[in-house]
Short mmCIF file of N, CA and C in Angstrom, two decimals:
data_model
loop_
_atom_site.label_atom_id
_atom_site.label_comp_id
_atom_site.label_asym_id
_atom_site.label_seq_id
_atom_site.Cartn_x
_atom_site.Cartn_y
_atom_site.Cartn_z
N MET C 1 86.42 7.22 84.81
CA MET C 1 85.75 6.73 83.62
C MET C 1 86.65 6.85 82.39
N ASN C 2 87.46 7.90 82.31
CA ASN C 2 88.37 8.06 81.18
C ASN C 2 89.40 6.94 81.13
N VAL C 3 89.85 6.47 82.31
CA VAL C 3 90.80 5.37 82.36
C VAL C 3 90.15 4.11 81.80
N LEU C 4 88.89 3.85 82.21
CA LEU C 4 88.16 2.68 81.71
C LEU C 4 87.95 2.78 80.20
N ASN C 5 87.55 3.93 79.73
CA ASN C 5 87.35 4.11 78.28
C ASN C 5 88.65 3.87 77.52
N GLY C 6 89.76 4.37 78.07
CA GLY C 6 91.06 4.16 77.44
C GLY C 6 91.43 2.69 77.40
N LEU C 7 91.15 1.96 78.49
CA LEU C 7 91.43 0.52 78.55
C LEU C 7 90.57 -0.23 77.54
N LEU C 8 89.28 0.09 77.49
CA LEU C 8 88.38 -0.56 76.54
C LEU C 8 88.79 -0.26 75.10
N ASP C 9 89.20 0.97 74.85
CA ASP C 9 89.64 1.33 73.51
C ASP C 9 90.90 0.55 73.13
N ASN C 10 91.80 0.39 74.11
CA ASN C 10 93.02 -0.39 73.89
C ASN C 10 92.69 -1.84 73.56
N ILE C 11 91.81 -2.45 74.34
CA ILE C 11 91.42 -3.84 74.13
C ILE C 11 90.76 -4.01 72.77
N ALA C 12 89.92 -3.07 72.41
CA ALA C 12 89.19 -3.16 71.14
C ALA C 12 90.14 -3.16 69.94
N HIS C 13 91.31 -2.62 70.09
CA HIS C 13 92.23 -2.51 68.97
C HIS C 13 93.38 -3.52 69.01
N LEU C 14 93.37 -4.41 70.01
CA LEU C 14 94.39 -5.46 70.05
C LEU C 14 94.17 -6.43 68.90
N PRO C 15 95.23 -7.01 68.39
CA PRO C 15 95.05 -7.97 67.29
C PRO C 15 94.35 -9.23 67.79
N ILE C 16 93.57 -9.82 66.90
CA ILE C 16 92.89 -11.08 67.20
C ILE C 16 93.85 -12.20 66.80
N GLN C 17 94.11 -13.09 67.76
CA GLN C 17 94.98 -14.22 67.48
C GLN C 17 94.12 -15.38 67.02
N LYS C 18 94.51 -16.01 65.91
CA LYS C 18 93.76 -17.16 65.44
C LYS C 18 94.72 -18.19 64.87
N ARG C 19 94.30 -19.45 64.96
CA ARG C 19 95.08 -20.54 64.39
C ARG C 19 94.16 -21.72 64.13
N ALA C 20 94.58 -22.54 63.19
CA ALA C 20 93.80 -23.72 62.84
C ALA C 20 93.89 -24.76 63.95
N MET C 21 92.81 -25.51 64.15
CA MET C 21 92.76 -26.62 65.10
C MET C 21 92.92 -27.92 64.33
N THR C 22 93.46 -28.92 65.00
CA THR C 22 93.56 -30.23 64.39
C THR C 22 93.73 -31.29 65.47
N ASN C 23 93.44 -32.52 65.14
CA ASN C 23 93.75 -33.67 65.99
C ASN C 23 93.91 -34.86 65.06
N HIS C 24 95.14 -35.12 64.64
CA HIS C 24 95.41 -36.18 63.67
C HIS C 24 95.12 -37.57 64.22
N GLY C 25 94.91 -37.68 65.52
CA GLY C 25 94.55 -38.97 66.10
C GLY C 25 93.15 -39.42 65.72
N VAL C 26 92.29 -38.48 65.37
CA VAL C 26 90.91 -38.83 65.00
C VAL C 26 90.54 -38.41 63.59
N LEU C 27 91.15 -37.33 63.08
CA LEU C 27 90.80 -36.81 61.76
C LEU C 27 92.04 -36.36 61.02
N ASN C 28 92.08 -36.63 59.72
CA ASN C 28 93.15 -36.06 58.91
C ASN C 28 92.75 -34.65 58.51
N GLU C 29 93.62 -33.98 57.80
CA GLU C 29 93.29 -32.65 57.29
C GLU C 29 92.55 -32.80 55.97
N ALA C 30 91.55 -31.97 55.77
CA ALA C 30 90.74 -32.05 54.55
C ALA C 30 91.57 -31.79 53.30
N TYR C 31 92.62 -31.00 53.43
CA TYR C 31 93.46 -30.74 52.27
C TYR C 31 94.35 -31.94 51.94
N CYS C 32 94.32 -32.99 52.77
CA CYS C 32 95.07 -34.22 52.49
C CYS C 32 94.21 -35.28 51.80
N TYR C 33 92.94 -34.99 51.54
CA TYR C 33 92.07 -35.93 50.84
C TYR C 33 92.63 -36.24 49.46
N ASP C 34 92.20 -37.37 48.87
CA ASP C 34 92.56 -37.67 47.49
C ASP C 34 92.16 -36.50 46.59
N LYS C 35 91.00 -35.94 46.88
CA LYS C 35 90.53 -34.74 46.20
C LYS C 35 90.51 -33.64 47.27
N PRO C 36 91.60 -32.87 47.41
CA PRO C 36 91.75 -31.93 48.52
C PRO C 36 90.59 -30.93 48.65
N SER C 37 90.30 -30.58 49.88
CA SER C 37 89.27 -29.59 50.18
C SER C 37 89.92 -28.50 51.04
N SER C 38 89.64 -27.27 50.74
CA SER C 38 90.33 -26.14 51.36
C SER C 38 89.60 -25.59 52.58
N PHE C 39 89.74 -26.28 53.72
CA PHE C 39 89.23 -25.77 54.98
C PHE C 39 90.01 -26.39 56.13
N SER C 40 89.97 -25.72 57.27
CA SER C 40 90.57 -26.24 58.50
C SER C 40 89.51 -26.99 59.27
N ARG C 41 89.92 -27.97 60.06
CA ARG C 41 88.97 -28.72 60.90
C ARG C 41 88.29 -27.81 61.91
N GLY C 42 88.96 -26.75 62.26
CA GLY C 42 88.39 -25.77 63.17
C GLY C 42 89.32 -24.59 63.27
N MET C 43 88.82 -23.51 63.85
CA MET C 43 89.62 -22.31 64.04
C MET C 43 89.52 -21.90 65.50
N ARG C 44 90.69 -21.65 66.11
CA ARG C 44 90.74 -21.14 67.48
C ARG C 44 90.99 -19.65 67.39
N ILE C 45 90.14 -18.89 68.06
CA ILE C 45 90.26 -17.44 68.09
C ILE C 45 90.42 -17.02 69.54
N ASP C 46 91.50 -16.30 69.83
CA ASP C 46 91.75 -15.80 71.19
C ASP C 46 91.53 -14.30 71.21
N LEU C 47 90.59 -13.89 72.06
CA LEU C 47 90.22 -12.48 72.16
C LEU C 47 90.47 -11.98 73.58
N ASN C 48 91.73 -11.69 73.90
CA ASN C 48 92.05 -11.08 75.19
C ASN C 48 91.42 -11.83 76.37
N GLY C 49 91.71 -13.12 76.48
CA GLY C 49 91.23 -13.91 77.61
C GLY C 49 89.99 -14.74 77.31
N LEU C 50 89.34 -14.50 76.19
CA LEU C 50 88.19 -15.29 75.77
C LEU C 50 88.60 -16.10 74.55
N THR C 51 88.38 -17.41 74.59
CA THR C 51 88.71 -18.27 73.46
C THR C 51 87.42 -18.76 72.83
N ILE C 52 87.37 -18.70 71.52
CA ILE C 52 86.24 -19.20 70.75
C ILE C 52 86.77 -20.25 69.79
N LEU C 53 86.14 -21.42 69.79
CA LEU C 53 86.49 -22.48 68.85
C LEU C 53 85.35 -22.60 67.85
N LEU C 54 85.67 -22.48 66.58
CA LEU C 54 84.71 -22.65 65.50
C LEU C 54 85.05 -23.98 64.83
N ILE C 55 84.27 -25.01 65.12
CA ILE C 55 84.55 -26.35 64.60
C ILE C 55 83.77 -26.54 63.30
N SER C 56 84.52 -26.82 62.24
CA SER C 56 83.91 -27.02 60.92
C SER C 56 82.98 -28.22 60.94
N GLY C 57 82.13 -28.30 59.93
CA GLY C 57 81.26 -29.46 59.79
C GLY C 57 82.09 -30.73 59.90
N THR C 58 81.69 -31.59 60.83
CA THR C 58 82.43 -32.81 61.14
C THR C 58 81.50 -34.00 60.98
N ALA C 59 82.01 -35.05 60.37
CA ALA C 59 81.18 -36.21 60.07
C ALA C 59 81.91 -37.50 60.48
N SER C 60 81.41 -38.60 59.98
CA SER C 60 81.95 -39.92 60.29
C SER C 60 83.13 -40.22 59.37
N ILE C 61 84.23 -39.52 59.63
CA ILE C 61 85.46 -39.63 58.84
C ILE C 61 86.54 -40.15 59.76
N ASP C 62 87.39 -41.05 59.27
CA ASP C 62 88.46 -41.58 60.12
C ASP C 62 89.74 -40.78 59.95
N GLU C 63 90.78 -41.22 60.64
CA GLU C 63 92.06 -40.51 60.64
C GLU C 63 92.78 -40.55 59.29
N HIS C 64 92.25 -41.34 58.35
CA HIS C 64 92.83 -41.41 57.01
C HIS C 64 91.97 -40.67 55.98
N GLY C 65 90.91 -40.01 56.46
CA GLY C 65 90.03 -39.26 55.57
C GLY C 65 88.96 -40.09 54.90
N LYS C 66 88.79 -41.32 55.36
CA LYS C 66 87.80 -42.22 54.76
C LYS C 66 86.48 -42.14 55.53
N SER C 67 85.37 -42.20 54.81
CA SER C 67 84.05 -42.29 55.44
C SER C 67 83.94 -43.65 56.10
N VAL C 68 83.40 -43.67 57.32
CA VAL C 68 83.23 -44.93 58.04
C VAL C 68 81.78 -45.11 58.46
N HIS C 69 81.40 -46.37 58.68
CA HIS C 69 80.05 -46.75 59.11
C HIS C 69 78.99 -46.44 58.05
N ILE C 70 79.32 -46.76 56.82
CA ILE C 70 78.43 -46.50 55.69
C ILE C 70 77.08 -47.18 55.93
N GLY C 71 75.99 -46.41 55.80
CA GLY C 71 74.64 -46.94 55.94
C GLY C 71 74.13 -47.09 57.36
N ASP C 72 74.97 -46.82 58.37
CA ASP C 72 74.59 -47.00 59.77
C ASP C 72 74.54 -45.63 60.45
N PHE C 73 73.34 -45.04 60.48
CA PHE C 73 73.20 -43.68 61.01
C PHE C 73 73.70 -43.59 62.45
N ARG C 74 73.29 -44.51 63.29
CA ARG C 74 73.67 -44.48 64.71
C ARG C 74 75.20 -44.48 64.86
N ALA C 75 75.88 -45.36 64.14
CA ALA C 75 77.35 -45.44 64.22
C ALA C 75 78.00 -44.18 63.64
N GLN C 76 77.44 -43.63 62.55
CA GLN C 76 77.97 -42.38 62.00
C GLN C 76 77.83 -41.24 63.01
N MET C 77 76.71 -41.20 63.68
CA MET C 77 76.49 -40.15 64.68
C MET C 77 77.50 -40.29 65.82
N GLN C 78 77.72 -41.52 66.28
CA GLN C 78 78.69 -41.76 67.35
C GLN C 78 80.09 -41.30 66.91
N ARG C 79 80.50 -41.68 65.71
CA ARG C 79 81.83 -41.30 65.23
C ARG C 79 81.94 -39.78 65.08
N THR C 80 80.89 -39.15 64.63
CA THR C 80 80.89 -37.69 64.51
C THR C 80 81.11 -37.04 65.87
N LEU C 81 80.39 -37.51 66.89
CA LEU C 81 80.55 -36.98 68.25
C LEU C 81 81.95 -37.24 68.78
N GLU C 82 82.51 -38.42 68.49
CA GLU C 82 83.88 -38.74 68.91
C GLU C 82 84.88 -37.82 68.22
N ASN C 83 84.67 -37.53 66.94
CA ASN C 83 85.58 -36.64 66.23
C ASN C 83 85.55 -35.23 66.82
N ILE C 84 84.36 -34.74 67.13
CA ILE C 84 84.26 -33.41 67.74
C ILE C 84 84.90 -33.43 69.12
N THR C 85 84.68 -34.49 69.88
CA THR C 85 85.30 -34.63 71.20
C THR C 85 86.82 -34.56 71.07
N GLY C 86 87.38 -35.22 70.06
CA GLY C 86 88.82 -35.19 69.82
C GLY C 86 89.33 -33.80 69.49
N LEU C 87 88.58 -33.06 68.69
CA LEU C 87 88.97 -31.69 68.36
C LEU C 87 88.93 -30.81 69.61
N LEU C 88 87.88 -30.96 70.42
CA LEU C 88 87.79 -30.20 71.67
C LEU C 88 88.96 -30.52 72.58
N SER C 89 89.24 -31.81 72.71
CA SER C 89 90.34 -32.26 73.57
C SER C 89 91.68 -31.67 73.13
N SER C 90 91.88 -31.54 71.83
CA SER C 90 93.14 -30.99 71.33
C SER C 90 93.35 -29.55 71.78
N GLU C 91 92.28 -28.88 72.19
CA GLU C 91 92.36 -27.50 72.65
C GLU C 91 92.16 -27.39 74.16
N GLY C 92 92.12 -28.54 74.84
CA GLY C 92 92.01 -28.55 76.30
C GLY C 92 90.62 -28.24 76.81
N CYS C 93 89.60 -28.56 76.04
CA CYS C 93 88.24 -28.31 76.52
C CYS C 93 87.35 -29.51 76.25
N THR C 94 86.09 -29.39 76.61
CA THR C 94 85.13 -30.49 76.51
C THR C 94 83.81 -29.97 75.96
N TRP C 95 82.85 -30.89 75.90
CA TRP C 95 81.51 -30.51 75.46
C TRP C 95 80.86 -29.49 76.40
N HIS C 96 81.36 -29.34 77.61
CA HIS C 96 80.82 -28.32 78.52
C HIS C 96 81.08 -26.91 77.99
N ASP C 97 82.04 -26.77 77.09
CA ASP C 97 82.36 -25.46 76.51
C ASP C 97 81.56 -25.17 75.24
N ILE C 98 80.85 -26.15 74.71
CA ILE C 98 80.05 -25.96 73.50
C ILE C 98 78.84 -25.09 73.83
N VAL C 99 78.63 -24.04 73.04
CA VAL C 99 77.47 -23.18 73.23
C VAL C 99 76.45 -23.32 72.11
N ARG C 100 76.88 -23.87 70.97
CA ARG C 100 75.96 -23.99 69.83
C ARG C 100 76.43 -25.10 68.89
N THR C 101 75.44 -25.83 68.35
CA THR C 101 75.70 -26.80 67.29
C THR C 101 74.72 -26.55 66.14
N SER C 102 75.18 -26.84 64.95
CA SER C 102 74.32 -26.90 63.77
C SER C 102 74.46 -28.32 63.24
N CYS C 103 73.32 -29.01 63.15
CA CYS C 103 73.32 -30.44 62.83
C CYS C 103 72.64 -30.66 61.48
N TYR C 104 73.39 -31.23 60.55
CA TYR C 104 72.91 -31.44 59.19
C TYR C 104 72.62 -32.92 59.00
N LEU C 105 71.38 -33.24 58.65
CA LEU C 105 70.98 -34.63 58.40
C LEU C 105 70.58 -34.76 56.95
N ARG C 106 71.06 -35.82 56.30
CA ARG C 106 70.73 -36.05 54.89
C ARG C 106 69.22 -36.25 54.73
N ASP C 107 68.61 -37.00 55.65
CA ASP C 107 67.17 -37.26 55.59
C ASP C 107 66.59 -37.07 56.99
N ILE C 108 66.15 -35.86 57.27
CA ILE C 108 65.70 -35.51 58.62
C ILE C 108 64.44 -36.28 59.02
N ASP C 109 63.56 -36.55 58.07
CA ASP C 109 62.34 -37.30 58.39
C ASP C 109 62.67 -38.73 58.82
N ARG C 110 63.57 -39.37 58.11
CA ARG C 110 63.93 -40.75 58.40
C ARG C 110 64.81 -40.87 59.65
N ASP C 111 65.77 -39.93 59.83
CA ASP C 111 66.83 -40.13 60.81
C ASP C 111 66.74 -39.29 62.08
N TYR C 112 65.81 -38.34 62.16
CA TYR C 112 65.81 -37.44 63.31
C TYR C 112 65.63 -38.16 64.64
N ASP C 113 64.75 -39.14 64.71
CA ASP C 113 64.53 -39.83 65.99
C ASP C 113 65.80 -40.51 66.49
N ILE C 114 66.52 -41.19 65.59
CA ILE C 114 67.77 -41.84 65.99
C ILE C 114 68.80 -40.77 66.37
N PHE C 115 68.90 -39.72 65.55
CA PHE C 115 69.79 -38.60 65.85
C PHE C 115 69.54 -38.07 67.25
N ASN C 116 68.29 -37.78 67.54
CA ASN C 116 67.95 -37.20 68.84
C ASN C 116 68.21 -38.17 69.98
N ASP C 117 67.94 -39.47 69.78
CA ASP C 117 68.23 -40.48 70.82
C ASP C 117 69.72 -40.52 71.13
N VAL C 118 70.56 -40.58 70.09
CA VAL C 118 72.01 -40.66 70.30
C VAL C 118 72.52 -39.37 70.94
N ARG C 119 72.07 -38.23 70.43
CA ARG C 119 72.51 -36.94 70.99
C ARG C 119 72.09 -36.79 72.44
N THR C 120 70.85 -37.14 72.74
CA THR C 120 70.35 -37.01 74.11
C THR C 120 71.16 -37.90 75.06
N ALA C 121 71.40 -39.14 74.68
CA ALA C 121 72.18 -40.06 75.52
C ALA C 121 73.61 -39.53 75.70
N PHE C 122 74.22 -39.04 74.62
CA PHE C 122 75.58 -38.51 74.69
C PHE C 122 75.64 -37.29 75.60
N PHE C 123 74.72 -36.36 75.44
CA PHE C 123 74.71 -35.16 76.28
C PHE C 123 74.48 -35.52 77.74
N LYS C 124 73.62 -36.51 77.99
CA LYS C 124 73.38 -36.96 79.37
C LYS C 124 74.65 -37.58 79.94
N GLU C 125 75.33 -38.40 79.14
CA GLU C 125 76.59 -39.01 79.56
C GLU C 125 77.65 -37.94 79.88
N GLN C 126 77.64 -36.86 79.14
CA GLN C 126 78.58 -35.76 79.36
C GLN C 126 78.18 -34.90 80.56
N GLY C 127 76.94 -35.04 81.03
CA GLY C 127 76.45 -34.23 82.15
C GLY C 127 76.22 -32.78 81.77
N LEU C 128 75.77 -32.53 80.55
CA LEU C 128 75.60 -31.16 80.09
C LEU C 128 74.35 -30.52 80.68
N ASP C 129 74.52 -29.37 81.28
CA ASP C 129 73.43 -28.56 81.81
C ASP C 129 73.97 -27.16 82.00
N PRO C 130 73.59 -26.22 81.16
CA PRO C 130 72.54 -26.30 80.15
C PRO C 130 73.04 -27.01 78.88
N LEU C 131 72.06 -27.37 78.07
CA LEU C 131 72.37 -27.97 76.77
C LEU C 131 72.76 -26.87 75.80
N PRO C 132 73.58 -27.18 74.80
CA PRO C 132 73.93 -26.16 73.80
C PRO C 132 72.71 -25.75 72.98
N ALA C 133 72.72 -24.53 72.50
CA ALA C 133 71.74 -24.13 71.50
C ALA C 133 72.01 -24.97 70.25
N SER C 134 70.98 -25.26 69.47
CA SER C 134 71.18 -26.15 68.33
C SER C 134 70.12 -25.93 67.27
N THR C 135 70.50 -26.24 66.04
CA THR C 135 69.56 -26.22 64.92
C THR C 135 69.74 -27.51 64.14
N GLY C 136 68.63 -28.14 63.76
CA GLY C 136 68.66 -29.32 62.91
C GLY C 136 68.23 -28.93 61.51
N ILE C 137 69.02 -29.35 60.51
CA ILE C 137 68.81 -28.91 59.14
C ILE C 137 68.92 -30.12 58.22
N GLN C 138 67.98 -30.26 57.30
CA GLN C 138 68.14 -31.29 56.27
C GLN C 138 69.01 -30.71 55.17
N ALA C 139 70.03 -31.48 54.76
CA ALA C 139 70.96 -30.96 53.76
C ALA C 139 71.60 -32.08 52.97
N LYS C 140 71.97 -31.76 51.75
CA LYS C 140 72.79 -32.67 50.96
C LYS C 140 74.22 -32.48 51.45
N LEU C 141 74.85 -33.56 51.92
CA LEU C 141 76.18 -33.47 52.49
C LEU C 141 77.25 -33.66 51.43
N CYS C 142 78.50 -33.38 51.78
CA CYS C 142 79.59 -33.36 50.79
C CYS C 142 79.95 -34.72 50.21
N ARG C 143 79.58 -35.79 50.87
CA ARG C 143 79.80 -37.14 50.35
C ARG C 143 78.46 -37.87 50.40
N PRO C 144 78.12 -38.60 49.36
CA PRO C 144 76.79 -39.23 49.32
C PRO C 144 76.57 -40.28 50.41
N GLU C 145 77.63 -40.87 50.94
CA GLU C 145 77.48 -41.90 51.98
C GLU C 145 77.32 -41.33 53.39
N LEU C 146 77.57 -40.03 53.56
CA LEU C 146 77.45 -39.42 54.88
C LEU C 146 75.99 -39.10 55.19
N LEU C 147 75.58 -39.40 56.40
CA LEU C 147 74.19 -39.21 56.80
C LEU C 147 74.02 -38.06 57.79
N VAL C 148 75.10 -37.65 58.46
CA VAL C 148 75.03 -36.60 59.47
C VAL C 148 76.36 -35.84 59.50
N GLU C 149 76.26 -34.55 59.74
CA GLU C 149 77.43 -33.69 59.89
C GLU C 149 77.08 -32.63 60.92
N ILE C 150 78.02 -32.33 61.80
CA ILE C 150 77.76 -31.36 62.88
C ILE C 150 78.88 -30.34 62.91
N GLU C 151 78.51 -29.06 63.03
CA GLU C 151 79.49 -28.02 63.30
C GLU C 151 79.17 -27.47 64.69
N ALA C 152 80.18 -26.92 65.34
CA ALA C 152 79.99 -26.49 66.73
C ALA C 152 80.79 -25.23 67.03
N ILE C 153 80.32 -24.52 68.03
CA ILE C 153 81.01 -23.35 68.55
C ILE C 153 81.20 -23.57 70.04
N ALA C 154 82.44 -23.42 70.49
CA ALA C 154 82.76 -23.52 71.92
C ALA C 154 83.34 -22.18 72.36
N MET C 155 83.12 -21.83 73.61
CA MET C 155 83.67 -20.60 74.18
C MET C 155 84.13 -20.87 75.60
N PHE C 156 85.28 -20.31 75.95
CA PHE C 156 85.75 -20.41 77.33
C PHE C 156 86.76 -19.30 77.59
N ARG C 157 86.93 -18.99 78.85
CA ARG C 157 87.94 -18.02 79.25
C ARG C 157 89.26 -18.75 79.35
N THR C 158 90.27 -18.21 78.75
CA THR C 158 91.59 -18.82 78.79
C THR C 158 92.06 -18.90 80.24
N GLY C 159 92.49 -20.10 80.63
CA GLY C 159 92.96 -20.29 82.00
C GLY C 159 91.87 -20.69 82.96
N ASP C 160 90.59 -20.52 82.59
CA ASP C 160 89.47 -20.90 83.47
C ASP C 160 88.86 -22.19 82.95
N ARG C 161 89.28 -23.29 83.50
CA ARG C 161 88.79 -24.59 83.05
C ARG C 161 87.70 -25.14 83.95
N SER C 162 87.18 -24.36 84.88
CA SER C 162 86.17 -24.89 85.81
C SER C 162 84.93 -25.36 85.08
N ALA C 163 84.52 -24.69 84.00
CA ALA C 163 83.34 -25.11 83.26
C ALA C 163 83.56 -26.45 82.57
N SER C 164 84.80 -26.70 82.12
CA SER C 164 85.08 -27.94 81.37
C SER C 164 85.23 -29.15 82.25
N THR C 165 85.41 -28.96 83.53
CA THR C 165 85.69 -30.10 84.39
C THR C 165 84.45 -30.61 85.10
N LYS C 166 83.29 -30.06 84.78
CA LYS C 166 82.05 -30.56 85.37
C LYS C 166 81.74 -31.94 84.81
N GLY C 167 80.98 -32.71 85.58
CA GLY C 167 80.52 -34.00 85.06
C GLY C 167 81.42 -35.04 85.36
#
């Protein structure tokens, strides 16, 4: 037992490795906007064999930092999901690694049904089982033309990609 306690104590004091995530093929960096914003698209945290991805609020933004699909909730939702997929891909994982999402809708009463239809179809297409934990929140978003923004948390064991290859 003393050996195990010593090992656990050692692990508990190892440094946490972290680095910013990006995928310039789908999203630019927020600090490259005309009016720069100080955040990373996501943060990768490696904890002794466990990787956690904290994906910042992601919306219908193109690779040049421009809002796309203005006024079209369904298309904005699709682009948001594609952007998150691109960020996941840049770290070698998929939606199968997502454990939680927080979904911000500008007008939840007006848009929730479309949001849920698109999300349900996308999750079904991905073959997700179980589904990620999620919260839907009405919020004023950072740009007036944006209708939806999603942040996500993914977790996986480094080197164990069996969960990501389902579907």
